mmCIF file of C-alpha atoms and ligand atoms in Angstrom:
data_model
loop_
_atom_site.group_PDB
_atom_site.id
_atom_site.type_symbol
_atom_site.label_atom_id
_atom_site.label_comp_id
_atom_site.label_asym_id
_atom_site.label_seq_id
_atom_site.Cartn_x
_atom_site.Cartn_y
_atom_site.Cartn_z
ATOM 1 C CA MET A 1 21.216 -20.817 13.243
ATOM 2 C CA LYS A 2 18.016 -20.860 14.652
ATOM 3 C CA GLU A 3 15.123 -19.332 12.515
ATOM 4 C CA LEU A 4 12.405 -17.766 14.309
ATOM 5 C CA LYS A 5 9.139 -17.537 12.245
ATOM 6 C CA VAL A 6 6.093 -15.413 12.631
ATOM 7 C CA THR A 7 2.525 -16.021 13.848
ATOM 8 C CA PRO A 8 1.191 -18.353 10.526
ATOM 9 C CA ILE A 9 -2.696 -16.435 9.869
ATOM 10 C CA LYS A 10 -5.416 -18.406 9.457
ATOM 11 C CA ASN A 11 -7.477 -16.098 7.610
ATOM 12 C CA GLY A 12 -6.157 -12.865 6.344
ATOM 13 C CA THR A 13 -3.895 -10.672 4.426
ATOM 14 C CA VAL A 14 -0.105 -11.332 3.796
ATOM 15 C CA ILE A 15 1.273 -7.666 1.535
ATOM 16 C CA ASP A 16 4.699 -9.144 0.288
ATOM 17 C CA HIS A 17 7.446 -7.390 -1.544
ATOM 18 C CA ILE A 18 6.847 -4.406 0.167
ATOM 19 C CA THR A 19 9.446 -1.502 -0.501
ATOM 20 C CA PRO A 20 12.358 -2.075 2.304
ATOM 21 C CA GLY A 21 11.656 0.555 4.819
ATOM 22 C CA HIS A 22 7.633 1.238 3.660
ATOM 23 C CA ALA A 23 5.821 -1.572 6.160
ATOM 24 C CA LEU A 24 4.301 1.214 8.655
ATOM 25 C CA LYS A 25 3.615 3.246 5.870
ATOM 26 C CA VAL A 26 1.472 0.220 4.417
ATOM 27 C CA LEU A 27 0.218 -0.254 8.310
ATOM 28 C CA HIS A 28 -0.637 3.888 8.484
ATOM 29 C CA VAL A 29 -2.962 3.042 5.437
ATOM 30 C CA LEU A 30 -4.804 0.027 6.748
ATOM 31 C CA LYS A 31 -5.569 2.266 9.335
ATOM 32 C CA ILE A 32 -5.104 -1.081 11.704
ATOM 33 C CA PRO A 33 -7.055 0.331 15.347
ATOM 34 C CA GLU A 34 -5.080 0.109 18.837
ATOM 35 C CA SER A 35 -7.712 -2.195 19.680
ATOM 36 C CA THR A 36 -7.379 -4.838 17.470
ATOM 37 C CA VAL A 37 -7.202 -8.455 18.503
ATOM 38 C CA SER A 38 -5.980 -9.754 15.770
ATOM 39 C CA VAL A 39 -3.041 -11.165 14.570
ATOM 40 C CA VAL A 40 -0.854 -8.405 12.984
ATOM 41 C CA SER A 41 3.475 -9.398 12.255
ATOM 42 C CA ILE A 42 5.797 -7.019 10.923
ATOM 43 C CA LEU A 43 8.853 -8.100 8.811
ATOM 44 C CA MET A 44 11.178 -5.286 7.896
ATOM 45 C CA ASN A 45 14.226 -5.679 5.518
ATOM 46 C CA VAL A 46 13.576 -9.573 5.292
ATOM 47 C CA ASN A 47 16.166 -11.283 2.601
ATOM 48 C CA GLY A 48 13.518 -12.602 -0.274
ATOM 49 C CA LYS A 49 14.667 -14.230 -3.696
ATOM 50 C CA LYS A 50 15.440 -10.590 -5.140
ATOM 51 C CA GLY A 51 16.448 -9.143 -2.636
ATOM 52 C CA LYS A 52 15.534 -6.660 1.117
ATOM 53 C CA LYS A 53 11.953 -6.739 1.500
ATOM 54 C CA ASP A 54 9.188 -5.834 3.923
ATOM 55 C CA ILE A 55 6.246 -7.330 4.902
ATOM 56 C CA VAL A 56 2.974 -6.757 6.694
ATOM 57 C CA LYS A 57 -0.075 -9.749 7.769
ATOM 58 C CA VAL A 58 -2.733 -8.840 8.938
ATOM 59 C CA GLU A 59 -5.045 -11.632 10.250
ATOM 60 C CA ASN A 60 -9.450 -11.597 9.736
ATOM 61 C CA ARG A 61 -8.476 -8.542 6.868
ATOM 62 C CA GLU A 62 -9.354 -7.992 3.703
ATOM 63 C CA LEU A 63 -8.424 -4.849 1.677
ATOM 64 C CA ASP A 64 -9.811 -2.503 -0.666
ATOM 65 C CA PRO A 65 -9.430 -1.093 -3.427
ATOM 66 C CA LYS A 66 -8.513 2.004 -2.554
ATOM 67 C CA GLU A 67 -6.357 0.733 0.164
ATOM 68 C CA VAL A 68 -4.897 -1.273 -2.737
ATOM 69 C CA ASN A 69 -4.044 1.790 -4.692
ATOM 70 C CA LYS A 70 -2.657 3.479 -1.856
ATOM 71 C CA ILE A 71 -0.069 0.727 -1.328
ATOM 72 C CA ALA A 72 0.833 0.867 -5.069
ATOM 73 C CA LEU A 73 1.729 4.273 -4.500
ATOM 74 C CA LEU A 74 4.092 3.019 -1.365
ATOM 75 C CA ALA A 75 5.198 0.041 -2.826
ATOM 76 C CA PRO A 76 4.492 -0.315 -6.316
ATOM 77 C CA LYS A 77 6.212 -4.056 -6.220
ATOM 78 C CA ALA A 78 4.111 -5.515 -3.738
ATOM 79 C CA THR A 79 2.171 -8.714 -3.719
ATOM 80 C CA ILE A 80 -1.450 -8.980 -2.124
ATOM 81 C CA ASN A 81 -2.157 -12.452 -1.067
ATOM 82 C CA ILE A 82 -5.424 -13.683 0.257
ATOM 83 C CA ILE A 83 -5.003 -16.271 3.163
ATOM 84 C CA ARG A 84 -7.850 -18.781 3.829
ATOM 85 C CA ASP A 85 -7.517 -21.900 5.986
ATOM 86 C CA TYR A 86 -3.438 -21.190 6.084
ATOM 87 C CA GLU A 87 -2.826 -21.231 2.697
ATOM 88 C CA VAL A 88 -2.943 -18.725 0.034
ATOM 89 C CA VAL A 89 -5.999 -18.903 -2.030
ATOM 90 C CA LYS A 90 -5.453 -15.856 -4.285
ATOM 91 C CA LYS A 91 -2.310 -13.606 -5.460
ATOM 92 C CA TYR A 92 -2.483 -10.386 -7.405
ATOM 93 C CA SER A 93 0.188 -7.583 -7.627
ATOM 94 C CA VAL A 94 -0.876 -4.124 -7.263
ATOM 95 C CA GLN A 95 -1.417 -1.945 -10.412
ATOM 96 C CA LEU A 96 -2.184 2.120 -10.037
ATOM 97 C CA PRO A 97 -4.719 2.418 -12.931
ATOM 98 C CA THR A 98 -3.831 5.537 -14.816
ATOM 99 C CA GLU A 99 -5.480 8.074 -12.648
ATOM 100 C CA VAL A 100 -5.605 8.420 -9.021
ATOM 101 C CA ILE A 101 -8.765 10.239 -7.192
ATOM 102 C CA GLY A 102 -9.002 11.178 -3.496
ATOM 103 C CA LEU A 103 -6.228 9.321 -2.839
ATOM 104 C CA ILE A 104 -3.088 11.635 -2.007
ATOM 105 C CA LYS A 105 -3.026 15.198 -1.391
ATOM 106 C CA CYS A 106 -1.769 17.981 -3.370
ATOM 107 C CA SER A 107 1.614 19.474 -1.999
ATOM 108 C CA ASN A 108 0.179 22.791 -3.495
ATOM 109 C CA PRO A 109 -1.934 24.716 -0.955
ATOM 110 C CA THR A 110 -3.308 27.003 -3.497
ATOM 111 C CA CYS A 111 -4.442 23.740 -5.640
ATOM 112 C CA ILE A 112 -8.275 23.901 -6.588
ATOM 113 C CA SER A 113 -8.193 20.320 -4.525
ATOM 114 C CA ASN A 114 -7.323 22.015 -1.406
ATOM 115 C CA ALA A 115 -9.177 24.712 -1.741
ATOM 116 C CA ARG A 116 -12.942 24.963 0.611
ATOM 117 C CA GLU A 117 -14.677 23.665 -2.466
ATOM 118 C CA PRO A 118 -16.063 20.256 -3.110
ATOM 119 C CA VAL A 119 -13.143 19.101 -5.703
ATOM 120 C CA GLU A 120 -11.797 15.622 -4.610
ATOM 121 C CA SER A 121 -7.718 15.878 -5.731
ATOM 122 C CA ARG A 122 -6.853 13.616 -8.999
ATOM 123 C CA PHE A 123 -3.573 12.840 -9.979
ATOM 124 C CA HIS A 124 -2.084 11.208 -13.780
ATOM 125 C CA VAL A 125 -0.468 8.423 -12.451
ATOM 126 C CA ILE A 126 3.167 9.151 -14.708
ATOM 127 C CA SER A 127 5.241 6.506 -14.334
ATOM 128 C CA ARG A 128 4.034 3.064 -11.742
ATOM 129 C CA ASP A 129 8.061 2.205 -10.918
ATOM 130 C CA PRO A 130 8.846 4.440 -9.491
ATOM 131 C CA PRO A 131 5.315 5.647 -8.568
ATOM 132 C CA ARG A 132 5.421 9.029 -10.247
ATOM 133 C CA ILE A 133 2.406 11.203 -10.267
ATOM 134 C CA ARG A 134 0.911 14.867 -11.450
ATOM 135 C CA CYS A 135 -1.159 16.898 -10.488
ATOM 136 C CA TYR A 136 -4.450 16.956 -12.999
ATOM 137 C CA TYR A 137 -5.287 20.556 -11.663
ATOM 138 C CA CYS A 138 -2.322 21.818 -11.306
ATOM 139 C CA GLU A 139 0.146 19.878 -12.473
ATOM 140 C CA ARG A 140 2.446 19.731 -9.736
ATOM 141 C CA GLU A 141 4.278 16.497 -8.761
ATOM 142 C CA PRO A 142 4.857 15.725 -5.228
ATOM 143 C CA ASP A 143 8.444 14.960 -4.432
ATOM 144 C CA ASP A 144 7.636 12.317 -1.855
ATOM 145 C CA ILE A 145 4.268 10.549 -2.395
ATOM 146 C CA THR A 146 4.285 9.088 0.919
ATOM 147 C CA VAL A 147 3.494 12.616 2.370
ATOM 148 C CA GLY A 148 0.266 13.098 1.013
ATOM 149 C CA ILE A 149 -1.647 9.830 1.226
ATOM 150 C CA ILE A 150 -4.798 10.068 3.048
HETATM 151 N N1 ATP B 201 -0.850 -18.924 7.316
HETATM 152 C C1 ATP B 201 -0.025 -18.184 6.457
HETATM 153 N N2 ATP B 201 0.182 -17.343 7.444
HETATM 154 C C2 ATP B 201 1.124 -16.070 7.417
HETATM 155 N N3 ATP B 201 1.635 -15.739 6.412
HETATM 156 C C3 ATP B 201 1.816 -16.460 5.081
HETATM 157 C C4 ATP B 201 0.985 -17.680 5.138
HETATM 158 N N4 ATP B 201 0.504 -18.596 4.183
HETATM 159 C C5 ATP B 201 1.584 -18.016 3.367
HETATM 160 N N5 ATP B 201 2.337 -16.647 4.269
HETATM 161 C C6 ATP B 201 3.529 -15.743 3.341
HETATM 162 O O1 ATP B 201 2.460 -15.069 1.943
HETATM 163 C C7 ATP B 201 3.200 -14.750 1.602
HETATM 164 C C8 ATP B 201 2.853 -15.553 0.019
HETATM 165 O O2 ATP B 201 2.938 -16.863 0.178
HETATM 166 P P1 ATP B 201 3.392 -18.453 -1.109
HETATM 167 O O3 ATP B 201 3.641 -19.351 -0.669
HETATM 168 O O4 ATP B 201 3.180 -17.615 -2.422
HETATM 169 O O5 ATP B 201 5.344 -18.084 -1.292
HETATM 170 P P2 ATP B 201 6.103 -17.093 -2.151
HETATM 171 O O6 ATP B 201 5.707 -18.484 -3.710
HETATM 172 O O7 ATP B 201 7.627 -17.468 -2.435
HETATM 173 O O8 ATP B 201 5.608 -16.283 -3.174
HETATM 174 P P3 ATP B 201 5.905 -15.004 -3.977
HETATM 175 O O9 ATP B 201 6.743 -15.848 -5.410
HETATM 176 O O10 ATP B 201 4.857 -13.844 -4.222
HETATM 177 O O11 ATP B 201 7.249 -14.094 -3.307
HETATM 178 C C9 ATP B 201 5.065 -15.299 1.777
HETATM 179 O O12 ATP B 201 5.690 -14.303 2.371
HETATM 180 C C10 ATP B 201 4.493 -16.593 2.844
HETATM 181 O O13 ATP B 201 5.286 -16.291 4.015
HETATM 182 MG MG1 MG B 202 8.509 -15.313 -1.806
HETATM 183 ZN ZN1 ZN B 203 -2.987 19.738 -7.321
#
């Protein structure tokens, strides 16, 4: 059987081992503009060594720590691979810090972090995989973490 391969990227980032079904949420975090001229490949439900996974490949793009932490909330097993001149020159696993600040909106509408006050959202990370967080202010645990990502 013929195997189709995606175009290799010269320089950029491959986000590998994404929880299946979460590639589009990762793209949302990256805010790739519709006007992009870079190569962007999205693979969903491909077979990896440890079962199904999604992969996102973005040319000419590196990630900042905030973006990496948002990806850790969506896909705790993700690896970030930096590509230079077609080769993987750096690889690391995402890892949530013990607190996340300003990355996700609290699902409690009366939480002080949602009031018209300059209070950034703040969550304790109570589990990394599966990701579970609890609001520092109101103690609410969101049902679905992926909904509130800012
Ligand atoms: N130039 C490139 N363009 C696009 N994708 C690339 C390029 N180089 C590597 N990749 C992809 O980056 C990911 C990591 O590559 P690597 O060669 O480290 O694979 P691996 O040994 O299977 O890694 P892991 O153990 O993390 O699964 C793979 O999904 C690979 O297909
Ligand atoms: Mg692999
Ligand atoms: Zn709250």
